Short mmCIF file of C-alpha atoms and ligand atoms in Angstrom, two decimals:
data_model
loop_
_atom_site.label_atom_id
_atom_site.label_comp_id
_atom_site.label_asym_id
_atom_site.label_seq_id
_atom_site.Cartn_x
_atom_site.Cartn_y
_atom_site.Cartn_z
CA UNK A 11 0.01 0.02 0.22
CA UNK A 12 1.01 3.49 -1.12
CA UNK A 13 -0.83 6.00 0.73
CA UNK A 14 -0.57 9.79 0.54
CA UNK A 15 -1.59 11.57 3.71
CA UNK A 16 -2.32 15.38 3.80
CA UNK A 17 -1.83 17.48 6.41
CA UNK A 18 0.52 14.83 7.86
CA UNK A 19 2.46 17.73 9.79
CA UNK A 20 -0.82 18.55 11.91
CA UNK A 21 -2.31 17.48 15.07
CA UNK A 22 -3.86 14.13 13.73
CA UNK A 23 -2.01 13.83 10.79
CA UNK A 24 1.34 13.40 12.95
CA UNK A 25 -0.29 11.06 14.80
CA UNK A 26 -1.64 9.09 12.23
CA UNK A 27 1.79 8.77 10.59
CA UNK A 28 3.27 7.61 13.71
CA UNK A 29 0.44 5.19 14.22
CA UNK A 30 0.68 3.63 10.75
CA UNK A 31 4.51 3.33 10.65
CA UNK A 32 4.27 1.17 13.82
CA UNK A 33 0.92 -0.82 13.16
CA UNK A 34 1.45 -1.14 9.13
CA UNK A 35 5.28 -0.85 8.69
CA UNK A 36 4.84 -2.18 5.01
CA UNK A 37 2.97 0.72 4.05
CA UNK A 38 4.65 3.64 2.14
CA UNK A 39 3.30 6.77 3.29
CA UNK A 40 3.51 10.21 1.69
CA UNK A 41 3.26 13.22 4.03
CA UNK A 42 1.86 16.35 1.76
CA UNK A 43 1.67 19.53 3.94
CA UNK A 44 1.90 23.16 2.93
CA UNK A 45 3.05 23.75 6.35
CA UNK A 46 0.69 26.37 7.25
CA UNK A 47 0.86 27.82 11.07
CA UNK A 48 -0.82 24.55 12.37
CA UNK A 49 1.77 22.17 10.37
CA UNK A 50 4.95 21.53 12.73
CA UNK A 51 7.82 19.08 11.13
CA UNK A 52 9.02 18.90 14.87
CA UNK A 53 6.26 16.31 15.46
CA UNK A 54 7.60 13.71 13.07
CA UNK A 55 11.63 14.12 13.51
CA UNK A 56 11.13 10.32 14.97
CA UNK A 57 10.04 9.52 11.49
CA UNK A 58 13.06 10.97 9.82
CA UNK A 59 15.30 8.41 8.15
CA UNK A 60 12.63 5.75 7.61
CA UNK A 61 12.52 4.35 4.16
CA UNK A 62 8.81 4.23 4.20
CA UNK A 63 8.13 7.67 4.99
CA UNK A 64 8.60 10.77 2.65
CA UNK A 65 7.49 14.50 3.13
CA UNK A 66 6.43 16.79 0.43
CA UNK A 67 6.09 20.20 1.17
CA UNK A 68 3.13 21.27 -1.25
CA UNK A 69 -0.04 23.03 -1.28
CA UNK A 70 -3.14 20.76 -1.95
CA UNK A 71 -5.04 23.64 -4.04
CA UNK A 72 -2.18 23.74 -6.49
CA UNK A 73 -3.35 21.54 -9.12
CA UNK A 74 -0.13 21.42 -11.24
CA UNK A 75 1.83 20.55 -8.06
CA UNK A 76 -0.79 17.93 -7.26
CA UNK A 77 -0.74 16.28 -10.87
CA UNK A 78 3.10 16.06 -10.61
CA UNK A 79 3.19 14.24 -7.25
CA UNK A 80 0.29 11.78 -8.02
CA UNK A 81 1.99 10.92 -11.30
CA UNK A 82 5.14 10.38 -9.43
CA UNK A 83 4.10 8.24 -6.01
CA UNK A 84 0.90 6.52 -7.92
CA UNK A 85 -0.95 6.19 -4.93
CA UNK A 86 -3.47 3.02 -3.80
CA UNK A 87 -5.08 5.41 -1.35
CA UNK A 88 -5.26 8.96 0.09
CA UNK A 89 -6.25 9.88 3.77
CA UNK A 90 -7.10 13.47 3.37
CA UNK A 91 -6.60 15.40 6.56
CA UNK A 92 -5.53 18.73 5.29
CA UNK A 93 -7.71 21.54 6.27
CA UNK A 94 -8.08 24.80 8.21
CA UNK A 95 -9.34 23.46 11.11
CA UNK A 96 -9.87 26.12 14.00
CA UNK A 97 -13.14 27.34 14.42
CA UNK A 98 -12.22 30.79 15.60
CA UNK A 99 -9.80 31.61 12.99
CA UNK A 100 -12.59 30.94 10.64
CA UNK A 101 -14.90 33.36 12.08
CA UNK A 102 -12.12 36.01 11.46
CA UNK A 103 -10.85 34.73 8.02
CA UNK A 104 -13.50 32.41 6.23
CA UNK A 105 -11.66 33.02 2.89
CA UNK A 106 -8.80 30.48 3.70
CA UNK A 107 -11.21 28.00 5.15
CA UNK A 108 -13.15 28.02 1.72
CA UNK A 109 -9.70 27.75 -0.26
CA UNK A 110 -8.06 24.94 1.33
CA UNK A 111 -11.12 22.76 2.79
CA UNK A 112 -13.36 23.32 -0.21
CA UNK A 113 -11.21 23.95 -3.40
CA UNK A 114 -8.10 21.92 -2.35
CA UNK A 115 -10.48 18.97 -1.65
CA UNK A 116 -11.75 19.33 -5.10
CA UNK A 117 -8.31 19.37 -6.82
CA UNK A 118 -7.45 16.28 -4.81
CA UNK A 119 -10.37 14.77 -6.10
CA UNK A 120 -9.70 15.51 -9.79
CA UNK A 121 -6.35 13.79 -9.31
CA UNK A 122 -7.96 10.68 -7.67
CA UNK A 123 -10.61 10.42 -10.64
CA UNK A 124 -7.25 9.87 -12.90
CA UNK A 125 -6.31 6.95 -10.78
CA UNK A 126 -9.65 4.74 -11.64
CA UNK A 127 -11.40 2.31 -9.67
CA UNK A 128 -8.74 0.70 -7.62
CA UNK A 129 -8.06 4.30 -5.78
CA UNK A 130 -9.69 4.71 -2.62
CA UNK A 131 -10.13 8.32 -1.37
CA UNK A 132 -10.81 8.79 2.52
CA UNK A 133 -12.06 11.90 3.28
CA UNK A 134 -11.50 12.95 6.94
CA UNK A 135 -14.34 14.80 7.96
CA UNK A 136 -15.98 16.50 11.58
CA UNK A 137 -19.04 16.09 13.66
CA UNK A 138 -19.53 19.62 13.41
CA UNK A 139 -21.28 19.40 9.98
CA UNK A 140 -24.02 18.04 11.86
CA UNK A 141 -24.48 21.74 13.50
CA UNK A 142 -25.64 21.59 17.37
CA UNK A 143 -27.50 19.12 19.43
CA UNK A 144 -29.93 20.04 22.43
CA UNK A 145 -29.65 17.99 25.71
CA UNK A 146 -30.71 15.15 24.22
CA UNK A 147 -30.03 12.58 21.20
CA UNK A 148 -26.73 11.97 19.00
CA UNK A 149 -25.66 12.55 15.61
CA UNK A 150 -26.25 9.68 13.25
CA UNK A 151 -25.03 9.08 9.92
CA UNK A 152 -28.45 10.23 8.67
CA UNK A 153 -28.52 13.45 10.47
CA UNK A 154 -29.19 16.46 8.26
CA UNK A 155 -26.00 18.44 7.62
CA UNK A 156 -26.45 22.13 9.24
CA UNK A 157 -23.38 23.73 9.77
CA UNK A 158 -23.10 27.08 12.11
CA UNK A 159 -19.57 28.05 11.40
CA UNK A 160 -17.41 29.13 8.42
CA UNK A 161 -15.26 26.40 9.49
CA UNK A 162 -18.06 23.59 9.73
CA UNK A 163 -19.72 25.24 6.68
CA UNK A 164 -16.53 24.72 4.44
CA UNK A 165 -16.29 20.95 6.02
CA UNK A 166 -19.67 20.42 4.81
CA UNK A 167 -18.82 21.63 1.35
CA UNK A 168 -15.80 19.19 0.99
CA UNK A 169 -17.96 16.52 1.83
CA UNK A 170 -20.94 17.09 -0.63
CA UNK A 171 -18.15 17.16 -3.23
CA UNK A 172 -16.78 13.92 -1.93
CA UNK A 173 -20.17 12.52 -2.17
CA UNK A 174 -20.73 13.45 -5.50
CA UNK A 175 -17.82 12.06 -6.97
CA UNK A 176 -18.78 8.98 -5.76
CA UNK A 177 -22.59 9.67 -7.16
CA UNK A 178 -21.27 11.23 -10.47
CA UNK A 179 -18.10 9.22 -11.59
CA UNK A 180 -18.61 5.92 -9.43
CA UNK A 181 -15.29 7.09 -7.33
CA UNK A 182 -14.37 5.03 -4.38
CA UNK A 183 -14.72 7.81 -1.64
CA UNK A 184 -15.70 7.21 1.97
CA UNK A 185 -16.02 10.12 4.41
CA UNK A 186 -15.23 9.94 8.22
CA UNK A 187 -16.92 12.47 10.98
CA UNK A 188 -15.15 12.37 13.99
CA UNK A 189 -16.04 13.95 17.59
CA UNK A 190 -13.30 16.14 19.42
CA UNK A 191 -9.69 14.78 19.64
CA UNK A 192 -7.28 15.31 22.30
CA UNK A 193 -3.60 14.09 22.65
CA UNK A 194 -0.19 14.70 22.01
CA UNK A 195 0.92 17.29 19.21
CA UNK A 196 -2.47 19.21 19.35
CA UNK A 197 -1.91 22.80 18.54
CA UNK A 198 -2.18 25.15 21.92
CA UNK A 199 -4.71 27.19 20.57
CA UNK A 200 -7.58 24.47 21.07
CA UNK A 201 -9.11 23.95 24.51
CA UNK A 202 -7.08 21.01 26.34
CA UNK A 203 -3.50 21.96 25.14
CA UNK A 204 -4.79 25.70 25.79
CA UNK A 205 -5.63 25.18 29.16
CA UNK A 206 -2.83 22.85 30.38
CA UNK A 207 -0.40 25.17 28.96
CA UNK A 208 -1.82 28.01 30.83
CA UNK A 209 -2.63 26.44 33.70
CA UNK A 210 1.34 25.14 34.11
CA UNK A 211 2.25 28.87 33.56
CA UNK A 212 -0.41 29.89 35.94
CA UNK A 213 -2.14 32.24 33.42
CA UNK A 214 -5.95 32.58 32.96
CA UNK A 215 -7.89 30.25 31.38
CA UNK A 216 -10.45 31.47 29.10
CA UNK A 217 -13.85 29.87 29.32
CA UNK A 218 -16.45 30.85 26.81
CA UNK A 219 -20.06 31.69 28.00
CA UNK A 220 -21.14 29.65 30.47
CA UNK A 221 -18.59 26.92 30.10
CA UNK A 222 -21.67 24.53 29.54
CA UNK A 223 -21.05 23.90 26.03
CA UNK A 224 -20.54 19.61 25.54
CA UNK A 225 -17.77 17.91 23.53
CA UNK A 226 -17.79 14.42 23.03
CA UNK A 227 -13.83 13.66 23.32
CA UNK A 228 -11.78 10.90 21.98
CA UNK A 229 -8.29 10.29 22.41
CA UNK A 230 -6.40 10.88 19.34
CA UNK A 231 -5.00 7.69 18.63
CA UNK A 232 -8.12 5.84 18.64
CA UNK A 233 -9.16 8.37 15.57
CA UNK A 234 -6.08 7.03 13.87
CA UNK A 235 -7.15 3.12 14.49
CA UNK A 236 -10.57 3.96 13.11
CA UNK A 237 -9.23 5.99 10.13
CA UNK A 238 -7.13 2.70 9.45
CA UNK A 239 -10.11 0.56 10.15
CA UNK A 240 -12.43 2.43 7.72
CA UNK A 241 -9.57 2.73 4.73
CA UNK A 242 -9.13 -1.17 4.98
CA UNK A 243 -12.65 -2.41 5.55
CA UNK A 244 -15.04 0.82 4.71
CA UNK A 245 -17.90 0.56 1.86
CA UNK A 246 -17.33 2.75 -0.85
CA UNK A 247 -19.89 5.75 -0.59
CA UNK A 248 -20.54 5.37 2.94
CA UNK A 249 -20.15 7.80 5.75
CA UNK A 250 -18.81 6.60 9.30
CA UNK A 251 -18.77 8.51 12.53
CA UNK A 252 -16.37 8.11 14.86
CA UNK A 253 -16.61 8.97 18.60
CA UNK A 254 -15.81 7.87 22.15
CA UNK A 255 -18.93 8.04 23.70
CA UNK A 256 -17.70 10.21 26.15
CA UNK A 257 -19.65 13.68 26.70
CA UNK A 258 -18.12 16.56 28.85
CA UNK A 259 -19.32 20.26 29.87
CA UNK A 260 -16.03 22.50 29.04
CA UNK A 261 -16.05 23.50 32.58
CA UNK A 262 -15.78 20.29 34.23
CA UNK A 263 -13.00 19.36 31.93
CA UNK A 264 -10.90 22.82 32.84
CA UNK A 265 -11.47 21.83 36.35
CA UNK A 266 -10.10 18.35 35.89
CA UNK A 267 -7.06 20.15 34.18
CA UNK A 268 -6.58 22.59 37.20
CA UNK A 269 -7.08 19.68 39.63
CA UNK A 270 -4.52 17.27 38.26
CA UNK A 271 -1.71 20.05 37.85
CA UNK A 272 -2.64 21.31 41.39
CA UNK A 273 -3.61 24.69 40.54
CA UNK A 274 -6.30 26.65 41.69
CA UNK A 275 -10.00 27.33 40.19
CA UNK A 276 -9.33 31.06 40.75
CA UNK A 277 -7.27 31.06 37.48
CA UNK A 278 -10.71 30.26 35.31
CA UNK A 279 -11.86 33.47 33.65
CA UNK A 280 -15.27 33.15 31.84
CA UNK A 281 -15.07 35.47 28.65
CA UNK A 282 -17.25 36.64 26.07
CA UNK A 283 -19.00 33.48 24.28
CA UNK A 284 -17.97 32.28 20.48
CA UNK A 285 -20.41 33.60 17.98
CA UNK A 286 -22.59 30.75 16.90
CA UNK A 287 -21.21 28.63 19.51
CA UNK A 288 -22.45 25.09 19.12
CA UNK A 289 -24.26 23.70 22.43
CA UNK A 290 -23.43 20.26 22.09
CA UNK A 291 -22.05 17.52 20.13
CA UNK A 292 -22.60 13.93 20.80
CA UNK A 293 -21.72 10.74 18.38
CA UNK A 294 -23.43 7.60 17.47
CA UNK A 295 -20.61 5.58 16.07
CA UNK A 296 -22.51 2.11 16.59
CA UNK A 297 -22.24 1.85 12.65
CA UNK A 298 -18.62 1.82 12.48
CA UNK A 299 -18.39 -0.66 15.59
CA UNK A 300 -21.16 -3.10 14.10
CA UNK A 301 -20.01 -2.98 10.67
CA UNK A 302 -16.32 -3.03 10.80
CA UNK A 303 -15.57 -3.85 14.49
CA UNK A 304 -13.86 -0.84 15.67
CA UNK A 305 -13.49 0.16 19.08
CA UNK A 306 -11.85 2.79 21.11
CA UNK A 307 -8.87 1.66 23.22
CA UNK A 308 -8.51 4.29 25.87
CA UNK A 309 -10.93 5.81 28.46
CA UNK A 310 -10.98 9.69 29.08
CA UNK A 311 -9.86 8.67 32.64
CA UNK A 312 -6.83 7.11 30.73
CA UNK A 313 -6.15 9.53 27.76
CA UNK A 314 -6.57 12.67 29.71
CA UNK A 315 -3.88 12.17 32.54
CA UNK A 316 -1.63 10.70 29.54
CA UNK A 317 -2.11 13.83 27.64
CA UNK A 318 -1.36 16.25 30.58
CA UNK A 319 1.73 14.17 31.28
CA UNK A 320 2.96 14.41 27.55
CA UNK A 321 2.65 18.14 28.01
CA UNK A 322 4.35 18.47 31.28
CA UNK A 323 7.08 16.37 29.71
CA UNK A 324 7.24 18.36 26.42
CA UNK A 325 7.27 22.06 27.62
CA UNK A 326 10.10 22.94 25.20
CA UNK A 327 7.49 21.73 22.21
CA UNK A 328 4.86 24.18 23.14
CA UNK A 329 7.46 26.92 23.88
CA UNK A 330 8.79 26.70 20.27
CA UNK A 331 5.35 27.18 18.99
CA UNK A 332 4.44 30.00 21.00
CA UNK A 333 7.61 31.67 20.29
CA UNK A 334 7.46 30.82 16.83
CA UNK A 335 10.72 28.87 16.82
CA UNK A 336 9.20 25.83 15.60
CA UNK A 337 8.53 27.42 11.82
CA UNK A 338 12.29 27.64 11.61
CA UNK A 339 12.87 23.77 11.76
CA UNK A 340 11.71 23.12 8.15
CA UNK A 341 14.60 25.32 6.70
CA UNK A 342 17.33 23.80 9.01
CA UNK A 343 16.20 20.41 7.77
CA UNK A 344 15.13 20.93 4.02
CA UNK A 345 16.34 24.42 3.19
CA UNK A 346 14.15 27.43 1.85
CA UNK A 347 10.67 27.03 2.37
CA UNK A 348 8.11 27.03 -0.69
CA UNK A 349 5.51 29.89 -0.68
CA UNK A 350 2.32 28.53 0.62
P1 NAD B 418 -4.44 20.93 12.18
O1 NAD B 418 -4.86 22.19 12.07
O2 NAD B 418 -3.65 20.54 13.49
O3 NAD B 418 -3.54 20.43 11.28
C1 NAD B 418 -4.04 20.65 9.64
C2 NAD B 418 -2.80 20.40 8.73
O4 NAD B 418 -2.98 20.88 7.26
C3 NAD B 418 -1.60 21.50 8.87
O5 NAD B 418 -0.63 20.40 9.20
C4 NAD B 418 -1.41 22.11 7.80
O6 NAD B 418 0.03 22.59 7.80
C5 NAD B 418 -2.01 21.38 6.84
N1 NAD B 418 -2.69 22.21 5.72
C6 NAD B 418 -3.44 23.20 5.89
N2 NAD B 418 -3.80 23.90 4.56
C7 NAD B 418 -2.96 23.26 3.65
C8 NAD B 418 -3.01 23.24 2.25
N3 NAD B 418 -3.60 24.36 1.42
N4 NAD B 418 -2.30 22.11 1.55
C9 NAD B 418 -1.49 21.18 2.39
N5 NAD B 418 -1.67 21.27 3.78
C10 NAD B 418 -2.48 21.92 4.65
O7 NAD B 418 -5.84 19.74 12.28
P2 NAD B 418 -6.44 18.60 12.94
O8 NAD B 418 -6.66 18.89 14.12
O9 NAD B 418 -5.13 17.77 13.03
O10 NAD B 418 -7.50 18.07 11.83
C11 NAD B 418 -6.94 17.16 11.04
C12 NAD B 418 -8.42 16.99 10.11
O11 NAD B 418 -9.22 16.20 11.09
C13 NAD B 418 -9.11 18.06 9.51
O12 NAD B 418 -9.69 17.79 8.26
C14 NAD B 418 -10.32 18.27 10.53
O13 NAD B 418 -11.60 18.88 10.03
C15 NAD B 418 -10.47 16.80 11.07
N6 NAD B 418 -10.90 16.81 12.28
C16 NAD B 418 -10.23 17.35 13.50
C17 NAD B 418 -10.79 16.92 14.71
C18 NAD B 418 -10.40 17.43 16.09
O14 NAD B 418 -10.76 17.41 16.99
N7 NAD B 418 -8.97 18.20 15.78
C19 NAD B 418 -12.00 16.25 15.06
C20 NAD B 418 -12.42 15.94 13.77
C21 NAD B 418 -11.93 15.79 12.55
O1 DAU B 419 -15.78 18.40 16.68
C1 DAU B 419 -14.61 18.03 16.40
C2 DAU B 419 -14.11 19.48 15.98
O2 DAU B 419 -13.43 19.73 17.18
C3 DAU B 419 -12.94 19.51 14.91
O3 DAU B 419 -13.49 19.54 13.77
C4 DAU B 419 -12.16 20.96 14.95
O4 DAU B 419 -11.11 21.10 13.94
C5 DAU B 419 -11.55 20.96 16.45
O5 DAU B 419 -10.89 22.50 16.36
C6 DAU B 419 -12.52 21.10 17.14
O6 DAU B 419 -13.64 22.08 17.28
P1 DAU B 419 -14.18 22.70 18.86
O7 DAU B 419 -14.57 24.30 18.53
O8 DAU B 419 -15.18 21.85 19.49
O9 DAU B 419 -12.81 22.89 19.70
P2 DAU B 419 -12.20 23.74 20.47
O10 DAU B 419 -10.72 23.09 21.21
O11 DAU B 419 -11.74 25.20 19.81
O12 DAU B 419 -13.19 24.33 21.55
C7 DAU B 419 -13.64 23.27 22.60
C8 DAU B 419 -14.88 23.95 23.17
O13 DAU B 419 -14.03 24.70 24.25
C9 DAU B 419 -15.58 24.86 22.72
O14 DAU B 419 -17.08 24.54 23.11
C10 DAU B 419 -15.36 25.95 22.60
C11 DAU B 419 -14.45 25.88 24.09
N1 DAU B 419 -13.40 27.02 24.44
C12 DAU B 419 -12.36 26.94 23.78
C13 DAU B 419 -11.26 27.69 23.43
C14 DAU B 419 -10.21 27.57 22.73
C15 DAU B 419 -13.49 27.56 25.49
O15 DAU B 419 -14.13 27.84 26.24
N2 DAU B 419 -12.10 28.42 25.45
C16 DAU B 419 -11.16 28.57 24.83
O16 DAU B 419 -10.08 29.31 24.95
#
């Protein structure tokens, strides 16, 4: 198997590359990443020198570059993770989300179409495309799409293009929709790493609104195992939800982090709510469990302490992001950066 992984220098992508090199050592992986602010090659230092791992610095919106790379590698499959992924940024700059998430996905579909029936396109999407739940119920694969942020609207657009490629051209495409991930290498703008990092530095912890929004958390390695299962066993044209059946109020997670670091709840600061803030996400992943036999390996009681430990053991990783030094690593290793 030769697999292109887009967005492999990001949070989930880099965890996926570590996971696959360990659990599918015979696979050849091509990490195709533009290295935006969210891409960090320091996440992948341990993979350098592995003959089954290649890095290509390229923008998925660049059709010529994609044509060249697809012709060069002749892959069997793509796991498409590259995206602008942060909701707050999408409120400030929706354009870059439409560019990468919508246009970039279509560019990749154009290349995938040329490779014919034997090529599989796994599109990594999100539960946010379903919108927001009230206090009861779950998102199933049949829940109508109702995105509320520019981020989730752009992901919905990409999902529909992937669906259309299957319906119109008979392409072998699959869509996954996962709930909130947490774990090592998550950029410290997202809730859990931001709160851990601020608490460690005795800085205030900004909680949006009343802190009673609910998210359904899954340890990132479990997302990686689910994506591998879907790539290997999923049915063309299908959608699979991925989740850990693990709902938490934001404020309770923040308090757990403070307690585990021995810090005071006085660090909590309630701040103005995120516009259009989805109230609750909860995933029904029973289709994936029953049809493909996947189940998560980590409980939150295991995964959260592992994650807090990781950020405590890797303070320098977070510091290099906060000071901007991490962007220099590419040039030290590979020479001048492409414009992206
Ligand atoms: P991330 O922001 O950490 O990483 C995104 C990666 O994509 C970065 O390495 C970035 O450099 C790269 N990228 C961005 N634009 C690009 C472009 N034009 N060309 C090539 N590369 C580009 O994101 P993440 O949290 O790892 O999420 C990965 C995927 O999983 C996304 O598609 C996201 O929608 C989806 N997802 C994320 C979560 C979550 O909780 N983080 C949950 C469900 C689904
Ligand atoms: O559900 C999957 C989605 O999860 C992914 O598709 C997205 O890429 C990923 O970013 C994530 O989106 P969220 O908006 O849920 O994640 P975030 O970490 O930004 O916020 C989690 C919750 O915490 C949300 O209710 C907003 C709140 N929050 C977040 C931040 C950054 C705060 O209260 N304070 C904060 O400073």
